[in-house]
CSV table of C-alpha atoms and ligand atoms in Angstrom, one decimal:
chain,number,residue,atom,x,y,z
A,1,UNK,CA,23.4,-20.3,42.5
A,2,UNK,CA,26.4,-21.9,40.8
A,3,UNK,CA,27.3,-20.8,37.4
A,4,UNK,CA,28.5,-23.3,34.8
A,5,UNK,CA,31.4,-21.1,34.0
A,6,UNK,CA,32.5,-20.5,37.5
A,7,UNK,CA,31.8,-16.7,37.5
A,8,UNK,CA,32.0,-15.0,40.8
A,9,UNK,CA,28.7,-15.5,42.6
A,10,UNK,CA,26.2,-13.2,41.4
A,11,UNK,CA,23.8,-11.3,43.6
A,12,UNK,CA,20.2,-12.8,43.2
A,13,UNK,CA,18.8,-11.5,40.0
A,14,UNK,CA,15.4,-10.0,40.1
A,15,UNK,CA,14.2,-10.1,36.4
A,16,UNK,CA,16.3,-12.9,35.2
A,17,UNK,CA,16.7,-16.3,36.9
A,18,UNK,CA,19.8,-17.6,35.4
A,19,UNK,CA,23.2,-15.9,35.3
A,20,UNK,CA,23.5,-16.7,31.6
A,21,UNK,CA,25.5,-13.7,30.9
A,22,UNK,CA,27.7,-12.1,33.5
A,23,UNK,CA,27.0,-8.5,32.4
A,24,UNK,CA,24.9,-6.5,34.8
A,25,UNK,CA,24.7,-3.1,36.5
A,26,UNK,CA,24.9,-3.3,40.2
A,27,UNK,CA,22.9,-0.5,42.0
A,28,UNK,CA,24.0,0.1,45.4
A,29,UNK,CA,21.0,1.0,47.7
A,30,UNK,CA,23.3,2.3,50.4
A,31,UNK,CA,25.0,4.7,48.1
A,32,UNK,CA,21.6,5.9,46.9
A,33,UNK,CA,20.4,6.5,50.4
A,34,UNK,CA,23.7,8.1,51.4
A,35,UNK,CA,23.4,10.5,48.6
A,36,UNK,CA,19.8,11.3,49.4
A,37,UNK,CA,20.8,11.9,53.2
A,38,UNK,CA,23.7,14.3,52.0
A,39,UNK,CA,21.2,16.2,49.8
A,40,UNK,CA,18.7,16.4,52.6
A,41,UNK,CA,21.2,17.8,54.9
A,42,UNK,CA,22.6,20.2,52.4
A,43,UNK,CA,19.0,21.7,51.7
A,44,UNK,CA,17.5,21.5,55.1
A,45,UNK,CA,14.7,22.4,55.7
A,46,UNK,CA,13.6,22.2,52.0
A,47,UNK,CA,12.2,18.8,51.0
A,48,UNK,CA,13.3,16.9,47.9
A,49,UNK,CA,11.3,16.0,44.7
A,50,UNK,CA,13.5,13.1,43.5
A,51,UNK,CA,13.9,12.9,39.7
A,52,UNK,CA,13.7,9.3,38.6
A,53,UNK,CA,12.9,9.8,34.9
A,54,UNK,CA,14.6,7.7,32.1
A,55,UNK,CA,14.5,4.5,34.1
A,56,UNK,CA,16.1,6.7,36.9
A,57,UNK,CA,18.9,7.7,34.8
A,58,UNK,CA,19.7,4.2,33.7
A,59,UNK,CA,19.7,2.8,37.2
A,60,UNK,CA,16.4,1.1,37.2
A,61,UNK,CA,13.4,3.2,38.2
A,62,UNK,CA,11.5,0.7,40.2
A,63,UNK,CA,14.2,-0.3,42.7
A,64,UNK,CA,15.4,3.2,42.8
A,65,UNK,CA,11.9,4.7,43.4
A,66,UNK,CA,11.3,2.0,46.2
A,67,UNK,CA,14.7,2.9,47.9
A,68,UNK,CA,14.1,6.6,47.9
A,69,UNK,CA,10.5,6.2,48.9
A,70,UNK,CA,11.8,4.2,52.1
A,71,UNK,CA,14.5,6.9,52.5
A,72,UNK,CA,11.9,9.6,52.8
A,73,UNK,CA,11.3,12.1,49.9
A,74,UNK,CA,8.5,14.6,49.3
A,75,UNK,CA,7.9,13.0,46.0
A,76,UNK,CA,9.2,11.5,42.7
A,77,UNK,CA,9.4,13.1,39.3
A,78,UNK,CA,9.3,11.4,36.0
A,79,UNK,CA,9.2,12.7,32.5
A,80,UNK,CA,6.5,10.7,31.0
A,81,UNK,CA,3.1,9.5,32.0
A,82,UNK,CA,4.1,5.9,31.1
A,83,UNK,CA,7.1,6.2,33.6
A,84,UNK,CA,4.7,7.1,36.3
A,85,UNK,CA,2.4,4.2,35.4
A,86,UNK,CA,5.3,1.8,35.6
A,87,UNK,CA,6.0,3.0,39.1
A,88,UNK,CA,2.4,2.7,40.3
A,89,UNK,CA,2.1,-0.8,38.8
A,90,UNK,CA,5.1,-1.7,40.9
A,91,UNK,CA,3.3,-0.4,43.9
A,92,UNK,CA,5.1,2.9,44.5
A,93,UNK,CA,2.7,5.1,46.8
A,94,UNK,CA,4.7,8.2,46.8
A,95,UNK,CA,3.4,11.3,45.0
A,96,UNK,CA,4.6,11.2,41.4
A,97,UNK,CA,4.9,14.4,39.3
A,98,UNK,CA,4.9,14.0,35.6
A,99,UNK,CA,7.0,16.8,34.4
A,100,UNK,CA,6.2,16.8,30.7
A,101,UNK,CA,5.3,14.1,28.2
A,102,UNK,CA,2.3,14.2,25.9
A,103,UNK,CA,-0.9,14.4,27.7
A,104,UNK,CA,-3.6,14.5,25.1
A,105,UNK,CA,-5.4,11.0,25.5
A,106,UNK,CA,-3.3,10.4,28.7
A,107,UNK,CA,-5.8,12.0,31.2
A,108,UNK,CA,-7.7,8.7,32.1
A,109,UNK,CA,-4.3,7.0,32.9
A,110,UNK,CA,-3.2,10.1,34.9
A,111,UNK,CA,-6.4,10.0,37.0
A,112,UNK,CA,-6.5,6.2,37.2
A,113,UNK,CA,-2.9,6.0,38.6
A,114,UNK,CA,-3.0,9.1,40.7
A,115,UNK,CA,-0.2,10.8,38.8
A,116,UNK,CA,0.2,14.7,39.3
A,117,UNK,CA,0.8,16.3,35.9
A,118,UNK,CA,2.6,19.5,35.1
A,119,UNK,CA,0.4,21.6,32.9
A,120,UNK,CA,1.3,24.4,30.6
A,121,UNK,CA,-1.2,24.7,27.8
A,122,UNK,CA,-4.9,26.0,28.0
A,123,UNK,CA,-5.8,22.9,26.2
A,124,UNK,CA,-4.3,20.8,29.1
A,125,UNK,CA,-6.5,22.8,31.4
A,126,UNK,CA,-9.7,22.2,29.4
A,127,UNK,CA,-9.1,18.5,28.6
A,128,UNK,CA,-8.1,17.5,32.1
A,129,UNK,CA,-10.7,19.6,33.6
A,130,UNK,CA,-13.4,18.1,31.3
A,131,UNK,CA,-12.4,14.6,32.3
A,132,UNK,CA,-12.6,15.3,36.0
A,133,UNK,CA,-15.7,17.2,35.8
A,134,UNK,CA,-17.3,14.2,34.1
A,135,UNK,CA,-16.0,11.9,36.7
A,136,UNK,CA,-17.1,14.2,39.6
A,137,UNK,CA,-13.4,14.3,40.8
A,138,UNK,CA,-10.6,16.7,41.5
A,139,UNK,CA,-6.9,16.5,41.1
A,140,UNK,CA,-4.0,18.3,42.1
A,141,UNK,CA,-1.7,19.7,39.3
A,142,UNK,CA,1.6,21.6,39.0
A,143,UNK,CA,1.9,24.5,36.4
A,144,UNK,CA,5.0,25.2,34.5
A,145,UNK,CA,6.0,28.6,33.5
A,146,UNK,CA,8.7,29.2,30.9
A,147,UNK,CA,11.2,31.8,32.3
A,148,UNK,CA,13.9,31.3,29.8
A,149,UNK,CA,14.4,27.6,28.8
A,150,UNK,CA,12.1,28.2,25.8
A,151,UNK,CA,10.7,24.7,26.0
A,152,UNK,CA,7.6,23.5,28.0
A,153,UNK,CA,5.9,26.1,30.2
A,154,UNK,CA,3.3,28.8,30.0
A,155,UNK,CA,4.9,31.9,28.2
A,156,UNK,CA,4.8,34.7,30.7
A,157,UNK,CA,2.9,37.0,28.2
A,158,UNK,CA,0.1,34.3,28.2
A,159,UNK,CA,0.0,33.7,31.9
A,160,UNK,CA,-3.0,36.0,32.3
A,161,UNK,CA,-5.1,33.9,29.8
A,162,UNK,CA,-3.9,30.8,31.3
A,163,UNK,CA,-4.9,31.9,34.9
A,164,UNK,CA,-8.4,32.9,33.7
A,165,UNK,CA,-8.9,29.5,32.2
A,166,UNK,CA,-7.5,27.7,35.3
A,167,UNK,CA,-10.2,29.5,37.3
A,168,UNK,CA,-12.9,28.2,35.2
A,169,UNK,CA,-11.8,24.7,36.4
A,170,UNK,CA,-12.3,24.3,40.1
A,171,UNK,CA,-11.6,20.5,39.5
A,172,UNK,CA,-8.0,21.5,39.1
A,173,UNK,CA,-6.1,22.1,42.4
A,174,UNK,CA,-3.0,23.9,41.7
A,175,UNK,CA,-0.5,22.8,44.4
A,176,UNK,CA,2.7,23.6,42.4
A,177,UNK,CA,4.2,26.1,40.2
A,178,UNK,CA,7.7,25.4,38.7
A,179,UNK,CA,10.2,26.3,36.0
A,180,UNK,CA,13.3,24.8,34.7
A,181,UNK,CA,16.7,26.7,34.5
A,182,UNK,CA,18.7,26.8,31.2
A,183,UNK,CA,22.0,27.7,32.6
A,184,UNK,CA,22.2,26.5,36.1
A,185,UNK,CA,25.6,24.6,35.5
A,186,UNK,CA,27.2,27.9,34.4
A,187,UNK,CA,28.0,29.4,37.7
A,188,UNK,CA,26.9,33.1,37.9
A,189,UNK,CA,25.0,32.9,34.6
A,190,UNK,CA,22.9,36.1,34.1
A,191,UNK,CA,20.0,34.1,32.7
A,192,UNK,CA,19.7,32.2,35.9
A,193,UNK,CA,19.0,35.3,38.0
A,194,UNK,CA,16.7,36.6,35.3
A,195,UNK,CA,14.8,33.3,35.4
A,196,UNK,CA,14.5,33.5,39.2
A,197,UNK,CA,13.3,37.0,39.0
A,198,UNK,CA,10.7,36.2,36.2
A,199,UNK,CA,9.5,33.3,38.3
A,200,UNK,CA,8.9,35.5,41.5
A,201,UNK,CA,6.8,37.9,39.1
A,202,UNK,CA,4.8,35.1,37.9
A,203,UNK,CA,4.2,33.8,41.4
A,204,UNK,CA,3.3,37.2,42.7
A,205,UNK,CA,0.8,37.8,39.8
A,206,UNK,CA,-0.9,34.5,40.5
A,207,UNK,CA,-1.1,35.3,44.2
A,208,UNK,CA,-2.9,38.6,43.3
A,209,UNK,CA,-5.5,36.6,41.4
A,210,UNK,CA,-6.0,34.3,44.5
A,211,UNK,CA,-4.1,31.4,43.1
A,212,UNK,CA,-1.6,30.2,45.8
A,213,UNK,CA,0.4,27.1,44.9
A,214,UNK,CA,1.8,25.7,48.0
A,215,UNK,CA,5.0,24.3,46.5
A,216,UNK,CA,7.5,26.4,44.2
A,217,UNK,CA,10.3,24.6,42.6
A,218,UNK,CA,13.0,25.2,40.1
A,219,UNK,CA,16.3,23.7,41.3
A,220,UNK,CA,17.9,20.8,39.4
A,221,UNK,CA,21.2,19.3,40.7
A,222,UNK,CA,23.3,22.3,39.8
A,223,UNK,CA,21.0,24.9,41.3
A,224,UNK,CA,20.5,22.7,44.3
A,225,UNK,CA,24.2,22.5,45.0
A,226,UNK,CA,25.0,26.1,44.1
A,227,UNK,CA,22.2,28.4,44.2
A,228,UNK,CA,20.7,29.0,47.9
A,229,UNK,CA,18.4,31.5,46.2
A,230,UNK,CA,16.6,28.7,44.5
A,231,UNK,CA,15.5,27.2,47.9
A,232,UNK,CA,15.1,30.4,49.7
A,233,UNK,CA,11.8,29.2,51.5
A,234,UNK,CA,10.3,32.5,50.6
A,235,UNK,CA,9.6,31.9,46.9
A,236,UNK,CA,11.2,28.4,46.4
A,237,UNK,CA,10.3,25.6,48.9
A,238,UNK,CA,11.1,22.4,47.0
A,239,UNK,CA,14.1,21.2,45.1
A,240,UNK,CA,14.0,18.8,42.2
A,241,UNK,CA,17.5,17.0,41.8
A,242,UNK,CA,18.3,14.0,39.6
A,243,UNK,CA,21.9,13.5,39.0
A,244,UNK,CA,23.2,14.2,42.6
A,245,UNK,CA,21.1,11.4,43.8
A,246,UNK,CA,23.2,9.2,41.5
A,247,UNK,CA,26.4,10.6,42.5
A,248,UNK,CA,26.8,12.8,39.5
A,249,UNK,CA,28.0,16.4,39.6
A,250,UNK,CA,27.5,18.8,36.9
A,251,UNK,CA,30.5,18.3,34.3
A,252,UNK,CA,33.7,19.9,35.6
A,253,UNK,CA,32.3,20.8,38.9
A,254,UNK,CA,34.2,20.3,42.2
A,255,UNK,CA,32.8,17.5,44.3
A,256,UNK,CA,31.4,19.9,47.0
A,257,UNK,CA,29.4,17.0,48.8
A,258,UNK,CA,30.7,13.4,49.5
A,259,UNK,CA,28.4,11.8,47.1
A,260,UNK,CA,29.0,8.2,46.0
A,261,UNK,CA,28.7,6.3,42.8
A,262,UNK,CA,25.3,4.3,42.8
A,263,UNK,CA,25.9,2.3,39.6
A,264,UNK,CA,28.7,-0.2,38.8
A,265,UNK,CA,28.7,-1.9,35.5
A,266,UNK,CA,30.3,-5.3,35.4
A,267,UNK,CA,30.9,-8.2,33.2
A,268,UNK,CA,33.1,-11.4,33.0
A,269,UNK,CA,35.5,-12.9,30.6
A,270,UNK,CA,33.7,-15.6,28.4
A,271,UNK,CA,36.6,-16.6,26.0
A,272,UNK,CA,40.4,-16.4,25.8
A,273,UNK,CA,42.8,-16.9,23.1
A,274,UNK,CA,46.4,-16.2,22.1
A,275,UNK,CA,47.0,-14.2,18.9
A,276,UNK,CA,50.4,-14.1,16.8
A,277,UNK,CA,52.0,-11.0,15.7
A,278,UNK,CA,50.1,-9.7,12.5
A,279,UNK,CA,46.8,-11.2,13.5
A,280,UNK,CA,43.9,-9.0,13.6
A,281,UNK,CA,40.6,-8.6,15.6
A,282,UNK,CA,37.0,-7.7,15.2
A,283,UNK,CA,35.2,-6.0,12.3
A,284,UNK,CA,37.1,-4.2,9.7
A,285,UNK,CA,40.4,-5.6,11.3
A,286,UNK,CA,41.2,-2.3,12.7
A,287,UNK,CA,43.8,-3.7,15.4
A,288,UNK,CA,46.7,-5.8,14.7
A,289,UNK,CA,48.8,-7.8,17.1
A,290,UNK,CA,52.3,-6.5,17.3
A,291,UNK,CA,53.5,-9.1,19.8
A,292,UNK,CA,52.1,-12.4,21.1
A,293,UNK,CA,48.8,-11.2,22.6
A,294,UNK,CA,46.3,-12.7,25.1
A,295,UNK,CA,43.0,-11.6,24.0
A,296,UNK,CA,39.7,-11.8,26.1
A,297,UNK,CA,36.2,-11.6,24.8
A,298,UNK,CA,33.7,-9.7,26.9
A,299,UNK,CA,29.9,-10.2,26.4
A,300,UNK,CA,29.0,-6.6,26.3
A,301,UNK,CA,28.6,-4.3,23.2
A,302,UNK,CA,26.9,-1.3,21.7
A,303,UNK,CA,23.6,-2.9,22.0
A,304,UNK,CA,24.2,-2.8,25.8
A,305,UNK,CA,25.0,0.9,25.6
A,306,UNK,CA,28.8,0.2,25.5
A,307,UNK,CA,29.6,2.5,22.8
A,308,UNK,CA,31.3,1.9,19.5
A,309,UNK,CA,33.2,5.0,20.1
A,310,UNK,CA,35.2,3.1,22.9
A,311,UNK,CA,36.7,0.9,19.9
A,312,UNK,CA,40.6,0.9,20.3
A,313,UNK,CA,40.3,3.6,22.9
A,314,UNK,CA,38.3,2.5,26.0
A,315,UNK,CA,39.7,0.7,29.0
A,316,UNK,CA,38.1,-1.8,31.5
A,317,UNK,CA,39.4,-3.1,34.9
A,318,UNK,CA,40.7,-6.6,35.3
A,319,UNK,CA,42.6,-7.8,38.4
A,320,UNK,CA,42.6,-4.2,39.6
A,321,UNK,CA,44.5,-2.8,36.3
A,322,UNK,CA,43.4,-1.0,33.4
A,323,UNK,CA,43.4,-3.1,30.1
A,324,UNK,CA,42.7,-1.8,26.5
A,325,UNK,CA,39.8,-2.3,24.4
A,326,UNK,CA,41.1,-3.6,21.0
A,327,UNK,CA,39.5,-3.4,17.7
A,328,UNK,CA,35.8,-2.4,17.1
A,329,UNK,CA,33.2,-2.7,19.7
A,330,UNK,CA,30.5,-4.8,18.3
A,331,UNK,CA,26.8,-5.2,19.0
A,332,UNK,CA,27.3,-7.9,21.5
A,333,UNK,CA,30.8,-8.3,22.1
A,334,UNK,CA,34.1,-6.5,22.6
A,335,UNK,CA,37.8,-7.6,23.0
A,336,UNK,CA,40.4,-6.5,25.4
A,337,UNK,CA,44.3,-7.1,25.5
A,338,UNK,CA,45.0,-9.0,28.7
A,339,UNK,CA,48.6,-10.0,28.0
A,340,UNK,CA,50.0,-8.2,30.8
A,341,UNK,CA,47.7,-9.6,33.4
A,342,UNK,CA,48.9,-12.9,34.9
A,343,UNK,CA,46.8,-16.0,35.4
A,344,UNK,CA,43.7,-14.7,33.6
A,345,UNK,CA,40.8,-17.1,33.2
A,346,UNK,CA,37.3,-17.4,32.0
A,347,UNK,CA,34.9,-16.2,34.5
A,348,UNK,CA,37.2,-13.4,35.9
A,349,UNK,CA,35.3,-10.2,36.7
A,350,UNK,CA,35.7,-7.2,34.5
A,351,UNK,CA,34.6,-3.7,35.7
A,352,UNK,CA,33.3,-1.4,33.0
A,353,UNK,CA,32.2,1.4,35.2
A,354,UNK,CA,33.1,1.6,39.0
A,355,UNK,CA,36.0,0.3,41.1
A,356,UNK,CA,38.2,-2.6,41.3
A,357,UNK,CA,41.2,-2.8,43.5
A,358,UNK,CA,42.6,0.7,43.6
A,359,UNK,CA,41.4,1.6,40.1
A,360,UNK,CA,38.1,3.4,39.2
A,361,UNK,CA,36.4,4.2,36.0
A,362,UNK,CA,33.8,6.7,36.1
A,363,UNK,CA,31.0,7.8,33.5
A,364,UNK,CA,32.9,10.9,32.8
A,365,UNK,CA,35.7,9.0,31.4
A,366,UNK,CA,33.4,7.0,29.1
A,367,UNK,CA,31.6,10.3,28.3
A,368,UNK,CA,34.9,11.7,27.1
A,369,UNK,CA,35.7,8.9,24.5
A,370,UNK,CA,32.1,9.4,22.9
A,371,UNK,CA,32.1,13.2,23.2
A,372,UNK,CA,28.9,12.9,25.3
A,373,UNK,CA,28.0,13.4,28.9
A,374,UNK,CA,28.0,11.1,32.0
A,375,UNK,CA,24.2,11.4,32.1
A,376,UNK,CA,23.9,10.1,28.4
A,377,UNK,CA,26.4,7.1,29.1
A,378,UNK,CA,24.2,5.9,32.1
A,379,UNK,CA,21.0,6.6,30.4
A,380,UNK,CA,22.3,4.4,27.4
A,381,UNK,CA,22.9,1.3,29.4
A,382,UNK,CA,20.7,-1.1,27.5
A,383,UNK,CA,17.4,-2.8,28.5
A,384,UNK,CA,19.0,-6.2,28.3
A,385,UNK,CA,21.5,-5.3,31.1
A,386,UNK,CA,19.9,-6.5,34.2
A,387,UNK,CA,20.0,-3.9,37.2
A,388,UNK,CA,20.8,-5.8,40.4
A,389,UNK,CA,20.0,-3.9,43.7
A,390,UNK,CA,22.8,-4.8,46.0
A,391,UNK,CA,23.0,-4.4,49.8
B,401,PLP,C1,15.9,16.2,34.5
B,401,PLP,C2,15.2,17.2,35.0
B,401,PLP,C3,15.6,17.6,36.5
B,401,PLP,C4,16.8,17.1,37.1
B,401,PLP,O1,17.9,17.5,36.5
B,401,PLP,P1,19.5,17.0,37.2
B,401,PLP,O2,20.4,18.1,36.6
B,401,PLP,O3,19.6,15.7,36.9
B,401,PLP,O4,19.4,17.3,38.6
B,401,PLP,C5,14.9,18.7,37.0
B,401,PLP,N1,13.9,19.4,36.3
B,401,PLP,C6,13.5,18.9,35.1
B,401,PLP,C7,12.3,19.6,34.5
B,401,PLP,C8,14.2,18.0,34.5
B,401,PLP,O5,13.8,17.6,33.2
């Protein structure tokens, strides 16, 4: 496909037919599979429940799920029923665990699309059980206990009443028990060990009542990387990482595994002009030229998740060099000072996140500018940025 503006040839787009705008996120299938292999090896023989919620952390849930499914996983985890439905509609056959979301009214969709919900309210048991009973069907469920996160999950004090209710619904086959750790990123946190102990107690208690969930899981990325107790094979026999699959370590952690970045965010120059000293750029004229300045327009803005906080602070890569964002980042565009780069032309590729030449920009760097988290930077990449699976 030739572009009217002489952009570097784009990989074939899936969702869009025309390379009208060069802004895109490239998703490396080989990096994703590499990370999966690294994790599999790390936790052997524990299988992996791969977290692909929030559009696979902004990477594009369908392509990521297809790639992971081909790479071999125990199952996929999403946060919402609608995320699970999206994957089923795209033909994903793997087991899909819905970790949270709002279930009331969603049971028919859960059953129709063969999603495995995580239940933690007596009302969940009743309404799900009733629907299954009326259909003459059974379904697998996971149960979440709250061991210290204080969010979703059966409170331990209510576990007995929950278990009694569960036994009243033979339609519900409890195949999994899980909990979520609040402080796994803080190495040695007392709460983490307390949560594991509470979980074991809950598991043993259910066992006494004749409830024997085959799969028990708690480990997110941080616990998967640092806490062998959370995949001991005795209590815990499944891990549930998200970030590490995408090459993300907990903030500030050493990179103990050679994980690779999966997403590279790129655009191209769509306009160039020379400014004179004293000229200003963009809204509120927050930047003024002090010298004769070559300014490039990039077609990416805060509507794409390229934050307004990057105004006058952020950097992008052009010709393997860092160049500065000048003036306010707007909804659809931002500007960069390219005076020090030779022979710049419209159509030149610009990297917002990822590598170019010897230089590299990562999501941690962008997160610092906006006082947020690498996860948030990636999740915020806008819906109108096409995700292109490469390799
Ligand atoms: C998001 C999430 C995970 C994965 O967390 P990472 O830190 O990205 O590995 C695991 N479990 C639950 C319940 C989650 O919401």
